Amino acid sequence: MSSKILIIEDEEKIARFVELELGYEGYTTKKAFDGRTGLELAETGEFDLILLDVMLPQLSGMEVLRRIRRTSSVPIIMLTARDSVMDKVSGLDSGASDYITKPFAIEELLARIRTALRKSIPEELVLSASGLQLDTGRRTVTMMGIPIDLTKREFDLLHYLLKNKGLVISRETLLENVWGFDFSGETNAVDVYVRFLRGKIDEVFDTKLIHTVRGVGYVIKDEK
Ligand code: CA
């Protein structure tokens, strides 16, 4: 899925140029030419990143930044015409992720967008429950810091259950999402792999991570 970027910039030539370039890179974009409209769009929460001009009609870029930050931690890159220290300081205080001074080279803007988007992901890269941590980027699993060695299938099953922590997932859903096309017809595959996981986690660390909900499926819950 492509990232959605909101461009809040009253200089329409710049806004159109940036929109065109971001389109080439595969991003989906929306434009706003004043602060008020920009804020309204930002508050829908549908954007992965916001490019925000400092000097805007109706509501200044700084004010838009402050109001977005009341409710959202979406990455925001400020576009400023002046490379003034004051702008930078007050913007960073208000929670801007980064700055770029106009006129900028599009390659530099693209690089900063990539960086800001990468930084905003890590929280979701590591999933956890009851002392267990699963790092989706490194594909590692630890319990209270101690590494657990899992096969690919065990990892994928644990990943799916953790991603849906607190929800009871049926065997059918697990087969569909974890086994997918590889699934060769053994309906008890899920139970077998849950047993493997319990053997490597619950039995070793004396925990109860994966719960069976009779007749329904499995669920991972945080231990209270
Ligand atoms: Ca402006």
PDB file of C-alpha atoms and ligand atoms in Angstrom:
ATOM      1  CA  MET A   1       0.000   0.000   0.000  1.00  0.00           C
ATOM      2  CA  SER A   2       1.366   3.417  -0.883  1.00  0.00           C
ATOM      3  CA  SER A   3       1.839   6.083   1.772  1.00  0.00           C
ATOM      4  CA  LYS A   4      -0.587   8.999   1.749  1.00  0.00           C
ATOM      5  CA  ILE A   5       0.943  12.454   1.949  1.00  0.00           C
ATOM      6  CA  LEU A   6      -0.864  15.720   2.616  1.00  0.00           C
ATOM      7  CA  ILE A   7       0.693  18.830   1.045  1.00  0.00           C
ATOM      8  CA  ILE A   8      -0.278  22.092   2.773  1.00  0.00           C
ATOM      9  CA  GLU A   9       1.280  24.852   0.675  1.00  0.00           C
ATOM     10  CA  ASP A  10      -0.286  28.079  -0.610  1.00  0.00           C
ATOM     11  CA  GLU A  11       2.140  28.530  -3.491  1.00  0.00           C
ATOM     12  CA  GLU A  12       0.204  26.470  -5.969  1.00  0.00           C
ATOM     13  CA  LYS A  13       3.138  26.068  -8.359  1.00  0.00           C
ATOM     14  CA  ILE A  14       5.227  24.441  -5.636  1.00  0.00           C
ATOM     15  CA  ALA A  15       2.292  22.328  -4.405  1.00  0.00           C
ATOM     16  CA  ARG A  16       1.612  21.030  -7.924  1.00  0.00           C
ATOM     17  CA  PHE A  17       5.268  20.322  -8.606  1.00  0.00           C
ATOM     18  CA  VAL A  18       5.671  18.394  -5.342  1.00  0.00           C
ATOM     19  CA  GLU A  19       2.434  16.501  -5.969  1.00  0.00           C
ATOM     20  CA  LEU A  20       3.632  15.483  -9.421  1.00  0.00           C
ATOM     21  CA  GLU A  21       7.011  14.292  -8.156  1.00  0.00           C
ATOM     22  CA  LEU A  22       5.483  12.373  -5.235  1.00  0.00           C
ATOM     23  CA  GLY A  23       3.085  10.767  -7.694  1.00  0.00           C
ATOM     24  CA  TYR A  24       6.057   9.507  -9.748  1.00  0.00           C
ATOM     25  CA  GLU A  25       7.441   7.953  -6.557  1.00  0.00           C
ATOM     26  CA  GLY A  26       4.205   6.086  -5.972  1.00  0.00           C
ATOM     27  CA  TYR A  27       2.812   8.194  -3.128  1.00  0.00           C
ATOM     28  CA  THR A  28      -0.847   9.152  -2.960  1.00  0.00           C
ATOM     29  CA  THR A  29      -1.310  12.874  -2.264  1.00  0.00           C
ATOM     30  CA  LYS A  30      -3.850  15.543  -1.436  1.00  0.00           C
ATOM     31  CA  LYS A  31      -3.296  19.324  -1.508  1.00  0.00           C
ATOM     32  CA  ALA A  32      -4.521  22.188   0.631  1.00  0.00           C
ATOM     33  CA  PHE A  33      -3.747  25.827  -0.210  1.00  0.00           C
ATOM     34  CA  ASP A  34      -4.491  27.357   3.194  1.00  0.00           C
ATOM     35  CA  GLY A  35      -3.963  26.491   6.844  1.00  0.00           C
ATOM     36  CA  ARG A  36      -7.588  25.934   7.780  1.00  0.00           C
ATOM     37  CA  THR A  37      -8.326  23.496   4.967  1.00  0.00           C
ATOM     38  CA  GLY A  38      -5.012  21.777   5.638  1.00  0.00           C
ATOM     39  CA  LEU A  39      -5.842  21.304   9.310  1.00  0.00           C
ATOM     40  CA  GLU A  40      -9.282  19.909   8.488  1.00  0.00           C
ATOM     41  CA  LEU A  41      -7.747  17.366   6.121  1.00  0.00           C
ATOM     42  CA  ALA A  42      -4.997  16.494   8.609  1.00  0.00           C
ATOM     43  CA  GLU A  43      -7.596  15.858  11.308  1.00  0.00           C
ATOM     44  CA  THR A  44      -9.179  13.093   9.235  1.00  0.00           C
ATOM     45  CA  GLY A  45      -6.141  11.050  10.264  1.00  0.00           C
ATOM     46  CA  GLU A  46      -5.863   9.427   6.854  1.00  0.00           C
ATOM     47  CA  PHE A  47      -2.332  10.649   6.091  1.00  0.00           C
ATOM     48  CA  ASP A  48       0.997   8.930   6.788  1.00  0.00           C
ATOM     49  CA  LEU A  49       2.976  12.167   6.485  1.00  0.00           C
ATOM     50  CA  ILE A  50       2.293  15.891   6.158  1.00  0.00           C
ATOM     51  CA  LEU A  51       4.315  18.525   4.294  1.00  0.00           C
ATOM     52  CA  LEU A  52       3.508  21.842   5.921  1.00  0.00           C
ATOM     53  CA  ASP A  53       4.466  25.302   4.724  1.00  0.00           C
ATOM     54  CA  VAL A  54       5.242  27.807   7.503  1.00  0.00           C
ATOM     55  CA  MET A  55       3.752  30.918   5.867  1.00  0.00           C
ATOM     56  CA  LEU A  56       0.120  30.134   5.103  1.00  0.00           C
ATOM     57  CA  PRO A  57      -3.080  32.200   4.797  1.00  0.00           C
ATOM     58  CA  GLN A  58      -5.911  31.819   7.368  1.00  0.00           C
ATOM     59  CA  LEU A  59      -3.929  29.729   9.833  1.00  0.00           C
ATOM     60  CA  SER A  60      -0.139  29.819  10.035  1.00  0.00           C
ATOM     61  CA  GLY A  61       1.918  26.665   9.558  1.00  0.00           C
ATOM     62  CA  MET A  62       3.062  26.834  13.184  1.00  0.00           C
ATOM     63  CA  GLU A  63      -0.521  27.028  14.420  1.00  0.00           C
ATOM     64  CA  VAL A  64      -1.535  24.115  12.180  1.00  0.00           C
ATOM     65  CA  LEU A  65       1.422  22.140  13.545  1.00  0.00           C
ATOM     66  CA  ARG A  66       0.453  22.840  17.156  1.00  0.00           C
ATOM     67  CA  ARG A  67      -3.159  21.837  16.596  1.00  0.00           C
ATOM     68  CA  ILE A  68      -2.288  18.613  14.760  1.00  0.00           C
ATOM     69  CA  ARG A  69       0.067  17.666  17.591  1.00  0.00           C
ATOM     70  CA  ARG A  70      -2.746  17.828  20.150  1.00  0.00           C
ATOM     71  CA  THR A  71      -4.132  14.615  18.742  1.00  0.00           C
ATOM     72  CA  SER A  72      -1.617  13.054  16.376  1.00  0.00           C
ATOM     73  CA  SER A  73       2.015  12.003  16.105  1.00  0.00           C
ATOM     74  CA  VAL A  74       1.964  11.831  12.298  1.00  0.00           C
ATOM     75  CA  PRO A  75       5.369  12.810  10.810  1.00  0.00           C
ATOM     76  CA  ILE A  76       5.349  16.458   9.715  1.00  0.00           C
ATOM     77  CA  ILE A  77       8.027  18.047   7.533  1.00  0.00           C
ATOM     78  CA  MET A  78       7.949  21.850   7.609  1.00  0.00           C
ATOM     79  CA  LEU A  79       8.647  23.810   4.440  1.00  0.00           C
ATOM     80  CA  THR A  80      10.123  27.181   5.195  1.00  0.00           C
ATOM     81  CA  ALA A  81      11.131  29.994   2.867  1.00  0.00           C
ATOM     82  CA  ARG A  82      13.562  31.439   5.354  1.00  0.00           C
ATOM     83  CA  ASP A  83      16.323  29.443   6.878  1.00  0.00           C
ATOM     84  CA  SER A  84      15.735  31.232  10.152  1.00  0.00           C
ATOM     85  CA  VAL A  85      16.844  29.773  13.463  1.00  0.00           C
ATOM     86  CA  MET A  86      13.673  31.043  15.165  1.00  0.00           C
ATOM     87  CA  ASP A  87      11.428  29.053  12.847  1.00  0.00           C
ATOM     88  CA  LYS A  88      13.413  25.927  13.471  1.00  0.00           C
ATOM     89  CA  VAL A  89      13.442  26.241  17.223  1.00  0.00           C
ATOM     90  CA  SER A  90       9.731  26.983  17.618  1.00  0.00           C
ATOM     91  CA  GLY A  91       8.834  24.326  15.068  1.00  0.00           C
ATOM     92  CA  LEU A  92      10.856  21.627  16.765  1.00  0.00           C
ATOM     93  CA  ASP A  93       9.365  22.656  20.095  1.00  0.00           C
ATOM     94  CA  SER A  94       5.930  22.167  18.607  1.00  0.00           C
ATOM     95  CA  GLY A  95       6.834  18.725  17.351  1.00  0.00           C
ATOM     96  CA  ALA A  96       7.847  19.003  13.698  1.00  0.00           C
ATOM     97  CA  SER A  97       9.723  15.898  12.520  1.00  0.00           C
ATOM     98  CA  ASP A  98      11.999  17.721  10.121  1.00  0.00           C
ATOM     99  CA  TYR A  99      12.593  20.892   8.110  1.00  0.00           C
ATOM    100  CA  ILE A 100      13.416  21.750   4.559  1.00  0.00           C
ATOM    101  CA  THR A 101      14.216  25.233   3.322  1.00  0.00           C
ATOM    102  CA  LYS A 102      12.770  26.525   0.070  1.00  0.00           C
ATOM    103  CA  PRO A 103      13.911  26.409  -2.636  1.00  0.00           C
ATOM    104  CA  PHE A 104      14.777  22.729  -2.189  1.00  0.00           C
ATOM    105  CA  ALA A 105      15.947  20.010  -4.537  1.00  0.00           C
ATOM    106  CA  ILE A 106      13.200  17.434  -4.961  1.00  0.00           C
ATOM    107  CA  GLU A 107      15.690  14.619  -4.283  1.00  0.00           C
ATOM    108  CA  GLU A 108      16.388  16.077  -0.868  1.00  0.00           C
ATOM    109  CA  LEU A 109      12.705  16.323  -0.056  1.00  0.00           C
ATOM    110  CA  LEU A 110      12.164  12.706  -1.175  1.00  0.00           C
ATOM    111  CA  ALA A 111      15.049  11.530   1.006  1.00  0.00           C
ATOM    112  CA  ARG A 112      13.606  13.325   4.043  1.00  0.00           C
ATOM    113  CA  ILE A 113      10.166  11.895   3.387  1.00  0.00           C
ATOM    114  CA  ARG A 114      11.620   8.368   3.257  1.00  0.00           C
ATOM    115  CA  THR A 115      13.478   8.949   6.529  1.00  0.00           C
ATOM    116  CA  ALA A 116      10.439  10.414   8.301  1.00  0.00           C
ATOM    117  CA  LEU A 117       8.229   7.540   7.152  1.00  0.00           C
ATOM    118  CA  ARG A 118      10.803   4.951   8.289  1.00  0.00           C
ATOM    119  CA  LYS A 119      11.102   6.543  11.716  1.00  0.00           C
ATOM    120  CA  SER A 120       7.352   6.468  12.208  1.00  0.00           C
ATOM    121  CA  ILE A 121       7.157   2.684  11.726  1.00  0.00           C
ATOM    122  CA  PRO A 122       9.383   1.118  14.469  1.00  0.00           C
ATOM    123  CA  GLU A 123       6.724   1.123  17.197  1.00  0.00           C
ATOM    124  CA  GLU A 124       4.729  -1.375  15.195  1.00  0.00           C
ATOM    125  CA  LEU A 125       7.775  -3.415  14.182  1.00  0.00           C
ATOM    126  CA  VAL A 126       8.102  -4.853  17.658  1.00  0.00           C
ATOM    127  CA  LEU A 127       5.051  -6.657  18.997  1.00  0.00           C
ATOM    128  CA  SER A 128       4.904  -7.776  22.593  1.00  0.00           C
ATOM    129  CA  ALA A 129       2.854  -9.597  25.213  1.00  0.00           C
ATOM    130  CA  SER A 130       3.712 -10.670  28.753  1.00  0.00           C
ATOM    131  CA  GLY A 131       7.476 -10.236  28.444  1.00  0.00           C
ATOM    132  CA  LEU A 132       7.628 -11.716  24.965  1.00  0.00           C
ATOM    133  CA  GLN A 133       8.894  -9.525  22.135  1.00  0.00           C
ATOM    134  CA  LEU A 134       8.646 -10.265  18.448  1.00  0.00           C
ATOM    135  CA  ASP A 135      10.679  -8.101  16.069  1.00  0.00           C
ATOM    136  CA  THR A 136       9.065  -8.288  12.638  1.00  0.00           C
ATOM    137  CA  GLY A 137      12.002  -6.547  10.934  1.00  0.00           C
ATOM    138  CA  ARG A 138      14.727  -8.820  12.310  1.00  0.00           C
ATOM    139  CA  ARG A 139      12.385 -11.818  12.608  1.00  0.00           C
ATOM    140  CA  THR A 140      13.573 -12.501  16.144  1.00  0.00           C
ATOM    141  CA  VAL A 141      11.639 -13.491  19.248  1.00  0.00           C
ATOM    142  CA  THR A 142      12.767 -13.030  22.843  1.00  0.00           C
ATOM    143  CA  MET A 143      11.245 -13.715  26.241  1.00  0.00           C
ATOM    144  CA  MET A 144      12.476 -11.298  28.889  1.00  0.00           C
ATOM    145  CA  GLY A 145      15.490 -10.729  26.655  1.00  0.00           C
ATOM    146  CA  ILE A 146      16.283 -14.408  26.099  1.00  0.00           C
ATOM    147  CA  PRO A 147      16.221 -15.434  22.420  1.00  0.00           C
ATOM    148  CA  ILE A 148      13.761 -18.118  21.327  1.00  0.00           C
ATOM    149  CA  ASP A 149      14.539 -20.139  18.238  1.00  0.00           C
ATOM    150  CA  LEU A 150      11.467 -20.610  16.029  1.00  0.00           C
ATOM    151  CA  THR A 151      10.919 -22.152  12.605  1.00  0.00           C
ATOM    152  CA  LYS A 152       9.430 -19.950   9.900  1.00  0.00           C
ATOM    153  CA  ARG A 153       5.943 -21.392  10.406  1.00  0.00           C
ATOM    154  CA  GLU A 154       6.086 -21.047  14.180  1.00  0.00           C
ATOM    155  CA  PHE A 155       7.234 -17.455  13.800  1.00  0.00           C
ATOM    156  CA  ASP A 156       4.464 -16.611  11.336  1.00  0.00           C
ATOM    157  CA  LEU A 157       1.814 -18.179  13.566  1.00  0.00           C
ATOM    158  CA  LEU A 158       3.060 -16.324  16.635  1.00  0.00           C
ATOM    159  CA  HIS A 159       3.260 -13.113  14.600  1.00  0.00           C
ATOM    160  CA  TYR A 160      -0.342 -13.404  13.444  1.00  0.00           C
ATOM    161  CA  LEU A 161      -1.656 -14.101  16.946  1.00  0.00           C
ATOM    162  CA  LEU A 162       0.377 -11.228  18.433  1.00  0.00           C
ATOM    163  CA  LYS A 163      -0.761  -8.831  15.721  1.00  0.00           C
ATOM    164  CA  ASN A 164      -4.307  -9.649  16.796  1.00  0.00           C
ATOM    165  CA  LYS A 165      -3.579  -9.695  20.525  1.00  0.00           C
ATOM    166  CA  GLY A 166      -6.761  -9.945  22.579  1.00  0.00           C
ATOM    167  CA  LEU A 167      -8.834 -11.339  19.705  1.00  0.00           C
ATOM    168  CA  VAL A 168      -9.822 -14.990  19.467  1.00  0.00           C
ATOM    169  CA  ILE A 169      -8.676 -16.268  16.079  1.00  0.00           C
ATOM    170  CA  SER A 170     -10.279 -19.355  14.543  1.00  0.00           C
ATOM    171  CA  ARG A 171      -8.260 -22.261  13.147  1.00  0.00           C
ATOM    172  CA  GLU A 172      -9.658 -21.482   9.683  1.00  0.00           C
ATOM    173  CA  THR A 173      -8.454 -17.883   9.831  1.00  0.00           C
ATOM    174  CA  LEU A 174      -5.030 -19.011  11.015  1.00  0.00           C
ATOM    175  CA  LEU A 175      -4.762 -21.594   8.236  1.00  0.00           C
ATOM    176  CA  GLU A 176      -5.775 -19.002   5.682  1.00  0.00           C
ATOM    177  CA  ASN A 177      -3.384 -16.316   6.883  1.00  0.00           C
ATOM    178  CA  VAL A 178      -0.401 -18.285   8.137  1.00  0.00           C
ATOM    179  CA  TRP A 179      -0.431 -21.352   5.892  1.00  0.00           C
ATOM    180  CA  GLY A 180      -2.128 -19.790   2.863  1.00  0.00           C
ATOM    181  CA  PHE A 181      -1.360 -21.596  -0.359  1.00  0.00           C
ATOM    182  CA  ASP A 182       1.073 -23.979   1.341  1.00  0.00           C
ATOM    183  CA  PHE A 183      -1.736 -25.534   3.294  1.00  0.00           C
ATOM    184  CA  SER A 184      -1.929 -29.192   2.286  1.00  0.00           C
ATOM    185  CA  GLY A 185      -5.078 -30.284   4.085  1.00  0.00           C
ATOM    186  CA  GLU A 186      -4.162 -31.393   7.613  1.00  0.00           C
ATOM    187  CA  THR A 187      -6.793 -29.624   9.633  1.00  0.00           C
ATOM    188  CA  ASN A 188      -4.972 -30.174  12.900  1.00  0.00           C
ATOM    189  CA  ALA A 189      -1.887 -28.295  11.665  1.00  0.00           C
ATOM    190  CA  VAL A 190      -2.771 -25.266  13.780  1.00  0.00           C
ATOM    191  CA  ASP A 191      -3.075 -27.326  16.972  1.00  0.00           C
ATOM    192  CA  VAL A 192       0.219 -29.051  16.242  1.00  0.00           C
ATOM    193  CA  TYR A 193       2.031 -25.730  15.784  1.00  0.00           C
ATOM    194  CA  VAL A 194       0.407 -24.144  18.817  1.00  0.00           C
ATOM    195  CA  ARG A 195       1.778 -27.137  20.770  1.00  0.00           C
ATOM    196  CA  PHE A 196       5.245 -26.483  19.313  1.00  0.00           C
ATOM    197  CA  LEU A 197       5.030 -22.828  20.379  1.00  0.00           C
ATOM    198  CA  ARG A 198       3.853 -23.723  23.867  1.00  0.00           C
ATOM    199  CA  GLY A 199       6.728 -26.165  24.146  1.00  0.00           C
ATOM    200  CA  LYS A 200       9.265 -23.510  23.219  1.00  0.00           C
ATOM    201  CA  ILE A 201       7.721 -20.647  25.175  1.00  0.00           C
ATOM    202  CA  ASP A 202       5.240 -21.571  27.927  1.00  0.00           C
ATOM    203  CA  GLU A 203       7.039 -24.711  29.094  1.00  0.00           C
ATOM    204  CA  VAL A 204      10.476 -23.116  29.075  1.00  0.00           C
ATOM    205  CA  PHE A 205       9.506 -19.829  30.694  1.00  0.00           C
ATOM    206  CA  ASP A 206       6.590 -21.073  32.799  1.00  0.00           C
ATOM    207  CA  THR A 207       4.090 -18.671  31.215  1.00  0.00           C
ATOM    208  CA  LYS A 208       0.689 -18.980  29.619  1.00  0.00           C
ATOM    209  CA  LEU A 209       0.849 -16.975  26.419  1.00  0.00           C
ATOM    210  CA  ILE A 210      -1.451 -18.740  23.974  1.00  0.00           C
ATOM    211  CA  HIS A 211      -4.895 -19.547  25.339  1.00  0.00           C
ATOM    212  CA  THR A 212      -7.297 -22.068  23.838  1.00  0.00           C
ATOM    213  CA  VAL A 213     -10.905 -20.964  23.508  1.00  0.00           C
ATOM    214  CA  ARG A 214     -12.776 -24.232  23.211  1.00  0.00           C
ATOM    215  CA  GLY A 215     -14.650 -24.638  19.965  1.00  0.00           C
ATOM    216  CA  VAL A 216     -13.486 -21.244  18.686  1.00  0.00           C
ATOM    217  CA  GLY A 217      -9.733 -20.918  18.359  1.00  0.00           C
ATOM    218  CA  TYR A 218      -6.715 -19.324  19.999  1.00  0.00           C
ATOM    219  CA  VAL A 219      -5.898 -16.005  21.592  1.00  0.00           C
ATOM    220  CA  ILE A 220      -2.812 -14.300  23.012  1.00  0.00           C
ATOM    221  CA  LYS A 221      -3.552 -12.182  26.047  1.00  0.00           C
ATOM    222  CA  ASP A 222      -1.349 -10.004  28.207  1.00  0.00           C
ATOM    223  CA  GLU A 223      -0.930 -11.541  31.634  1.00  0.00           C
ATOM    224  CA  LYS A 224      -2.516  -9.333  34.235  1.00  0.00           C
TER     225      LYS A 224
HETATM  226 CA    CA B   1       3.693  30.085   1.847  1.00  0.00          CA
END
